[in-house]
PDB file of C-alpha atoms in Angstrom:
ATOM      1  CA  MET A1174      24.768  35.842  66.892  1.00  0.00           C
ATOM      2  CA  ALA A1175      21.091  35.271  67.654  1.00  0.00           C
ATOM      3  CA  ASP A1176      21.429  31.794  66.070  1.00  0.00           C
ATOM      4  CA  ASP A1177      24.072  31.081  68.725  1.00  0.00           C
ATOM      5  CA  TYR A1178      21.567  31.879  71.408  1.00  0.00           C
ATOM      6  CA  HIS A1179      18.729  29.879  69.831  1.00  0.00           C
ATOM      7  CA  GLU A1180      20.415  26.557  70.567  1.00  0.00           C
ATOM      8  CA  ILE A1181      21.575  27.647  74.010  1.00  0.00           C
ATOM      9  CA  ILE A1182      18.134  28.968  74.982  1.00  0.00           C
ATOM     10  CA  LYS A1183      16.449  25.869  73.604  1.00  0.00           C
ATOM     11  CA  GLY A1184      18.703  23.756  75.812  1.00  0.00           C
ATOM     12  CA  ILE A1185      18.068  25.930  78.853  1.00  0.00           C
ATOM     13  CA  ARG A1186      14.310  25.736  78.337  1.00  0.00           C
ATOM     14  CA  GLU A1187      14.654  21.944  78.350  1.00  0.00           C
ATOM     15  CA  GLY A1188      16.550  22.123  81.655  1.00  0.00           C
ATOM     16  CA  ASN A1189      19.970  21.425  80.161  1.00  0.00           C
ATOM     17  CA  THR A1190      22.526  22.625  82.717  1.00  0.00           C
ATOM     18  CA  SER A1191      25.339  22.499  80.141  1.00  0.00           C
ATOM     19  CA  ALA A1192      23.497  25.045  78.008  1.00  0.00           C
ATOM     20  CA  PHE A1193      22.928  27.163  81.094  1.00  0.00           C
ATOM     21  CA  LYS A1194      26.630  26.985  81.911  1.00  0.00           C
ATOM     22  CA  GLU A1195      27.421  28.056  78.344  1.00  0.00           C
ATOM     23  CA  LEU A1196      25.162  31.095  78.701  1.00  0.00           C
ATOM     24  CA  TYR A1197      26.815  31.890  82.036  1.00  0.00           C
ATOM     25  CA  LEU A1198      30.272  31.690  80.466  1.00  0.00           C
ATOM     26  CA  LYS A1199      29.204  34.031  77.664  1.00  0.00           C
ATOM     27  CA  PHE A1200      27.849  36.693  80.033  1.00  0.00           C
ATOM     28  CA  HIS A1201      29.333  36.463  83.516  1.00  0.00           C
ATOM     29  CA  LYS A1202      32.300  38.778  82.850  1.00  0.00           C
ATOM     30  CA  LYS A1203      30.118  41.322  81.047  1.00  0.00           C
ATOM     31  CA  ILE A1204      27.547  41.390  83.847  1.00  0.00           C
ATOM     32  CA  TYR A1205      30.255  41.560  86.502  1.00  0.00           C
ATOM     33  CA  GLY A1206      31.861  44.538  84.712  1.00  0.00           C
ATOM     34  CA  PHE A1207      28.456  46.172  84.311  1.00  0.00           C
ATOM     35  CA  CYS A1208      27.939  45.893  88.070  1.00  0.00           C
ATOM     36  CA  ILE A1209      31.355  47.339  88.888  1.00  0.00           C
ATOM     37  CA  ASN A1210      30.767  50.213  86.434  1.00  0.00           C
ATOM     38  CA  ASN A1211      27.479  50.912  88.208  1.00  0.00           C
ATOM     39  CA  GLY A1212      29.028  51.360  91.636  1.00  0.00           C
ATOM     40  CA  GLN A1213      28.845  47.850  93.050  1.00  0.00           C
ATOM     41  CA  SER A1214      31.670  46.518  95.205  1.00  0.00           C
ATOM     42  CA  HIS A1215      33.275  43.264  94.109  1.00  0.00           C
ATOM     43  CA  PRO A1216      31.255  41.150  96.597  1.00  0.00           C
ATOM     44  CA  ASP A1217      28.048  42.981  95.641  1.00  0.00           C
ATOM     45  CA  ALA A1218      28.801  42.481  91.936  1.00  0.00           C
ATOM     46  CA  GLU A1219      29.187  38.757  92.546  1.00  0.00           C
ATOM     47  CA  GLU A1220      25.912  38.740  94.469  1.00  0.00           C
ATOM     48  CA  VAL A1221      24.127  40.520  91.612  1.00  0.00           C
ATOM     49  CA  LEU A1222      25.664  38.088  89.139  1.00  0.00           C
ATOM     50  CA  GLN A1223      24.314  35.141  91.141  1.00  0.00           C
ATOM     51  CA  GLU A1224      20.873  36.713  91.407  1.00  0.00           C
ATOM     52  CA  VAL A1225      20.781  37.378  87.664  1.00  0.00           C
ATOM     53  CA  PHE A1226      21.468  33.772  86.776  1.00  0.00           C
ATOM     54  CA  LEU A1227      19.140  32.434  89.458  1.00  0.00           C
ATOM     55  CA  LYS A1228      16.365  34.531  87.921  1.00  0.00           C
ATOM     56  CA  ILE A1229      17.262  33.366  84.429  1.00  0.00           C
ATOM     57  CA  TRP A1230      17.095  29.732  85.512  1.00  0.00           C
ATOM     58  CA  ALA A1231      13.814  30.310  87.356  1.00  0.00           C
ATOM     59  CA  ARG A1232      12.316  31.989  84.256  1.00  0.00           C
ATOM     60  CA  ARG A1233      14.030  29.759  81.691  1.00  0.00           C
ATOM     61  CA  HIS A1234      10.749  28.797  80.028  1.00  0.00           C
ATOM     62  CA  LYS A1235      10.133  32.445  79.103  1.00  0.00           C
ATOM     63  CA  LEU A1236      13.564  33.166  77.609  1.00  0.00           C
ATOM     64  CA  ASP A1237      13.602  34.654  74.133  1.00  0.00           C
ATOM     65  CA  PRO A1238      16.801  33.969  72.149  1.00  0.00           C
ATOM     66  CA  ASP A1239      16.327  37.156  70.120  1.00  0.00           C
ATOM     67  CA  ASN A1240      16.658  39.471  73.123  1.00  0.00           C
ATOM     68  CA  VAL A1241      18.507  37.372  75.704  1.00  0.00           C
ATOM     69  CA  GLN A1242      21.369  39.847  76.040  1.00  0.00           C
ATOM     70  CA  SER A1243      19.126  42.825  76.734  1.00  0.00           C
ATOM     71  CA  TYR A1244      17.033  40.670  79.078  1.00  0.00           C
ATOM     72  CA  ILE A1245      20.107  39.664  81.111  1.00  0.00           C
ATOM     73  CA  PHE A1246      21.337  43.248  81.413  1.00  0.00           C
ATOM     74  CA  SER A1247      17.839  44.419  82.277  1.00  0.00           C
ATOM     75  CA  ILE A1248      17.690  41.937  85.159  1.00  0.00           C
ATOM     76  CA  ALA A1249      21.101  43.111  86.395  1.00  0.00           C
ATOM     77  CA  LYS A1250      20.071  46.764  86.177  1.00  0.00           C
ATOM     78  CA  ASN A1251      16.848  46.103  88.100  1.00  0.00           C
ATOM     79  CA  ILE A1252      18.691  44.229  90.857  1.00  0.00           C
ATOM     80  CA  ILE A1253      21.204  47.093  91.216  1.00  0.00           C
ATOM     81  CA  VAL A1254      18.408  49.681  91.334  1.00  0.00           C
ATOM     82  CA  ASP A1255      16.558  47.629  93.966  1.00  0.00           C
ATOM     83  CA  LYS A1256      19.732  47.422  96.071  1.00  0.00           C
ATOM     84  CA  TYR A1257      20.173  51.212  95.895  1.00  0.00           C
ATOM     85  CA  ARG A1258      16.531  51.810  96.821  1.00  0.00           C
ATOM     86  CA  LYS A1259      16.846  49.479  99.800  1.00  0.00           C
ATOM     87  CA  LEU A1260      20.008  51.266 100.927  1.00  0.00           C
ATOM     88  CA  VAL A1261      18.394  54.701 100.602  1.00  0.00           C
ATOM     89  CA  LYS A1262      15.355  53.569 102.603  1.00  0.00           C
ATOM     90  CA  MET A1263      17.529  52.090 105.352  1.00  0.00           C
ATOM     91  CA  ARG A1264      19.629  55.256 105.608  1.00  0.00           C
ATOM     92  CA  ALA A1265      16.557  57.471 105.692  1.00  0.00           C
ATOM     93  CA  ALA A1266      14.974  55.310 108.393  1.00  0.00           C
ATOM     94  CA  SER A1267      18.117  55.331 110.514  1.00  0.00           C
ATOM     95  CA  GLU A1268      18.491  59.111 110.209  1.00  0.00           C
ATOM     96  CA  TYR A1269      14.846  59.523 111.212  1.00  0.00           C
ATOM     97  CA  GLN A1270      15.336  57.242 114.226  1.00  0.00           C
ATOM     98  CA  ILE A1271      18.450  59.104 115.313  1.00  0.00           C
ATOM     99  CA  LEU A1272      16.452  62.328 115.456  1.00  0.00           C
ATOM    100  CA  PHE A1273      14.448  60.792 118.290  1.00  0.00           C
ATOM    101  CA  MET A1274      17.610  59.734 120.093  1.00  0.00           C
ATOM    102  CA  GLU A1275      19.285  63.105 120.138  1.00  0.00           C
ATOM    103  CA  PRO A1276      18.665  65.091 123.297  1.00  0.00           C
ATOM    104  CA  GLU A1277      16.404  68.090 122.953  1.00  0.00           C
ATOM    105  CA  ASN A1278      18.087  70.534 125.295  1.00  0.00           C
ATOM    106  CA  GLY A1279      19.798  70.538 128.590  1.00  0.00           C
ATOM    107  CA  THR A1280      23.061  69.352 129.958  1.00  0.00           C
ATOM    108  CA  GLU A1281      21.533  66.458 131.890  1.00  0.00           C
ATOM    109  CA  ASN A1282      19.905  64.979 128.777  1.00  0.00           C
ATOM    110  CA  THR A1283      23.144  65.353 126.853  1.00  0.00           C
ATOM    111  CA  VAL A1284      25.115  63.588 129.568  1.00  0.00           C
ATOM    112  CA  ILE A1285      22.597  60.719 129.778  1.00  0.00           C
ATOM    113  CA  TYR A1286      22.498  60.391 126.007  1.00  0.00           C
ATOM    114  CA  ASN A1287      26.306  60.292 125.724  1.00  0.00           C
ATOM    115  CA  GLU A1288      26.619  57.740 128.552  1.00  0.00           C
ATOM    116  CA  LEU A1289      24.031  55.509 126.936  1.00  0.00           C
ATOM    117  CA  LYS A1290      25.762  55.835 123.590  1.00  0.00           C
ATOM    118  CA  GLU A1291      29.062  54.805 125.175  1.00  0.00           C
ATOM    119  CA  GLU A1292      27.455  51.791 126.877  1.00  0.00           C
ATOM    120  CA  ILE A1293      25.902  50.622 123.621  1.00  0.00           C
ATOM    121  CA  GLN A1294      29.210  50.988 121.801  1.00  0.00           C
ATOM    122  CA  LYS A1295      31.125  49.169 124.585  1.00  0.00           C
ATOM    123  CA  THR A1296      28.679  46.280 124.469  1.00  0.00           C
ATOM    124  CA  PHE A1297      28.906  46.107 120.700  1.00  0.00           C
ATOM    125  CA  ASP A1298      32.719  46.341 120.675  1.00  0.00           C
ATOM    126  CA  ALA A1299      33.004  43.530 123.251  1.00  0.00           C
ATOM    127  CA  MET A1300      31.164  41.052 121.009  1.00  0.00           C
ATOM    128  CA  PRO A1301      33.108  38.459 119.024  1.00  0.00           C
ATOM    129  CA  GLU A1302      33.844  39.627 115.469  1.00  0.00           C
ATOM    130  CA  MET A1303      31.543  37.087 113.809  1.00  0.00           C
ATOM    131  CA  ARG A1304      28.634  38.099 116.067  1.00  0.00           C
ATOM    132  CA  LYS A1305      29.206  41.792 115.286  1.00  0.00           C
ATOM    133  CA  LEU A1306      29.392  41.088 111.553  1.00  0.00           C
ATOM    134  CA  ILE A1307      26.207  39.008 111.540  1.00  0.00           C
ATOM    135  CA  PHE A1308      24.345  41.535 113.688  1.00  0.00           C
ATOM    136  CA  GLN A1309      25.382  44.395 111.383  1.00  0.00           C
ATOM    137  CA  MET A1310      24.378  42.460 108.261  1.00  0.00           C
ATOM    138  CA  SER A1311      21.014  41.598 109.801  1.00  0.00           C
ATOM    139  CA  ARG A1312      20.015  44.810 111.505  1.00  0.00           C
ATOM    140  CA  PHE A1313      21.813  47.512 109.568  1.00  0.00           C
ATOM    141  CA  LYS A1314      22.223  46.196 106.038  1.00  0.00           C
ATOM    142  CA  GLY A1315      18.850  44.491 105.878  1.00  0.00           C
ATOM    143  CA  TYR A1316      20.107  41.021 104.945  1.00  0.00           C
ATOM    144  CA  SER A1317      17.845  38.074 105.671  1.00  0.00           C
ATOM    145  CA  ASN A1318      19.203  35.221 107.776  1.00  0.00           C
ATOM    146  CA  LYS A1319      19.308  33.101 104.630  1.00  0.00           C
ATOM    147  CA  GLU A1320      21.339  35.744 102.752  1.00  0.00           C
ATOM    148  CA  ILE A1321      23.779  36.076 105.658  1.00  0.00           C
ATOM    149  CA  ALA A1322      24.222  32.311 105.870  1.00  0.00           C
ATOM    150  CA  ALA A1323      24.873  32.064 102.133  1.00  0.00           C
ATOM    151  CA  GLU A1324      27.326  34.958 102.075  1.00  0.00           C
ATOM    152  CA  LEU A1325      29.305  33.757 105.093  1.00  0.00           C
ATOM    153  CA  GLY A1326      29.070  30.055 104.279  1.00  0.00           C
ATOM    154  CA  ILE A1327      27.420  29.127 107.583  1.00  0.00           C
ATOM    155  CA  SER A1328      24.081  27.614 108.551  1.00  0.00           C
ATOM    156  CA  ILE A1329      20.953  29.672 109.076  1.00  0.00           C
ATOM    157  CA  ARG A1330      20.789  28.275 112.614  1.00  0.00           C
ATOM    158  CA  THR A1331      24.266  29.686 113.326  1.00  0.00           C
ATOM    159  CA  VAL A1332      23.118  33.095 112.072  1.00  0.00           C
ATOM    160  CA  GLU A1333      20.034  32.944 114.314  1.00  0.00           C
ATOM    161  CA  ASN A1334      22.169  31.971 117.320  1.00  0.00           C
ATOM    162  CA  HIS A1335      24.574  34.885 116.789  1.00  0.00           C
ATOM    163  CA  ILE A1336      21.716  37.387 116.506  1.00  0.00           C
ATOM    164  CA  ALA A1337      20.045  36.019 119.637  1.00  0.00           C
ATOM    165  CA  LYS A1338      23.326  36.195 121.558  1.00  0.00           C
ATOM    166  CA  ALA A1339      23.940  39.773 120.389  1.00  0.00           C
ATOM    167  CA  ILE A1340      20.511  40.781 121.668  1.00  0.00           C
ATOM    168  CA  GLN A1341      21.241  38.968 124.942  1.00  0.00           C
ATOM    169  CA  ASN A1342      24.475  40.951 125.242  1.00  0.00           C
ATOM    170  CA  PHE A1343      22.593  44.230 124.858  1.00  0.00           C
ATOM    171  CA  ARG A1344      19.876  43.141 127.305  1.00  0.00           C
ATOM    172  CA  SER A1345      22.313  42.090 129.976  1.00  0.00           C
ATOM    173  CA  ASP A1346      24.386  45.263 129.640  1.00  0.00           C
ATOM    174  CA  LEU A1347      21.593  47.793 129.057  1.00  0.00           C
ATOM    175  CA  GLY A1348      18.558  46.362 130.813  1.00  0.00           C
ATOM    176  CA  GLN A1349      15.541  44.241 130.017  1.00  0.00           C
ATOM    177  CA  SER A1350      13.155  46.638 128.256  1.00  0.00           C
ATOM    178  CA  SER A1351      13.156  45.043 124.816  1.00  0.00           C
ATOM    179  CA  ALA A1352      11.302  47.869 123.061  1.00  0.00           C
ATOM    180  CA  VAL A1353      13.673  50.535 124.347  1.00  0.00           C
ATOM    181  CA  LEU A1354      16.632  48.251 123.817  1.00  0.00           C
ATOM    182  CA  ALA A1355      15.722  47.482 120.215  1.00  0.00           C
ATOM    183  CA  PHE A1356      15.186  51.145 119.454  1.00  0.00           C
ATOM    184  CA  LEU A1357      18.467  52.170 121.073  1.00  0.00           C
ATOM    185  CA  VAL A1358      20.514  49.544 119.312  1.00  0.00           C
ATOM    186  CA  VAL A1359      19.065  50.226 115.880  1.00  0.00           C
ATOM    187  CA  ALA A1360      19.078  53.990 116.231  1.00  0.00           C
ATOM    188  CA  TYR A1361      22.581  54.262 117.614  1.00  0.00           C
ATOM    189  CA  LEU A1362      24.553  51.651 115.718  1.00  0.00           C
ATOM    190  CA  VAL A1363      23.293  52.381 112.227  1.00  0.00           C
TER     191      VAL A1363
END
């Protein structure tokens, strides 16, 4: 079996895309299944699969045919772990921010807080679906503009425009204080 990989890895090291495709065909279903078995959704599993093979191609000169299988699964495992860590950090940060948003005591504070919460939600709900999706991916899931563009099949400029328009929507509906606005939007909508 390792002899199989020697020729493939040799080709990949030389930049042969056919050899790379052959390696992909040998492992893509296994890696995809590994991702699903480790709690990834189907879109996330596909994303991990892409990242794995991008990393393999980027590091092709260091590939060792004797441990290529363990190397591929190790990359996949590390990507999955990194995704979980990122998710845990984002959730912890949002929970921490929400603590500052909740009223301390008093009926007046509770009323103001609930009104503000309703206004934020109304503004968000009134946005076009694509704008809401892009804003959520950017601000709440931690995707970069490049990642959003790739996942949705749109240009980075389109992503930037949607985010800017979402922020404009919040500013026009909630006021101009960008620091307060940013805090409110992130703390409430997460």
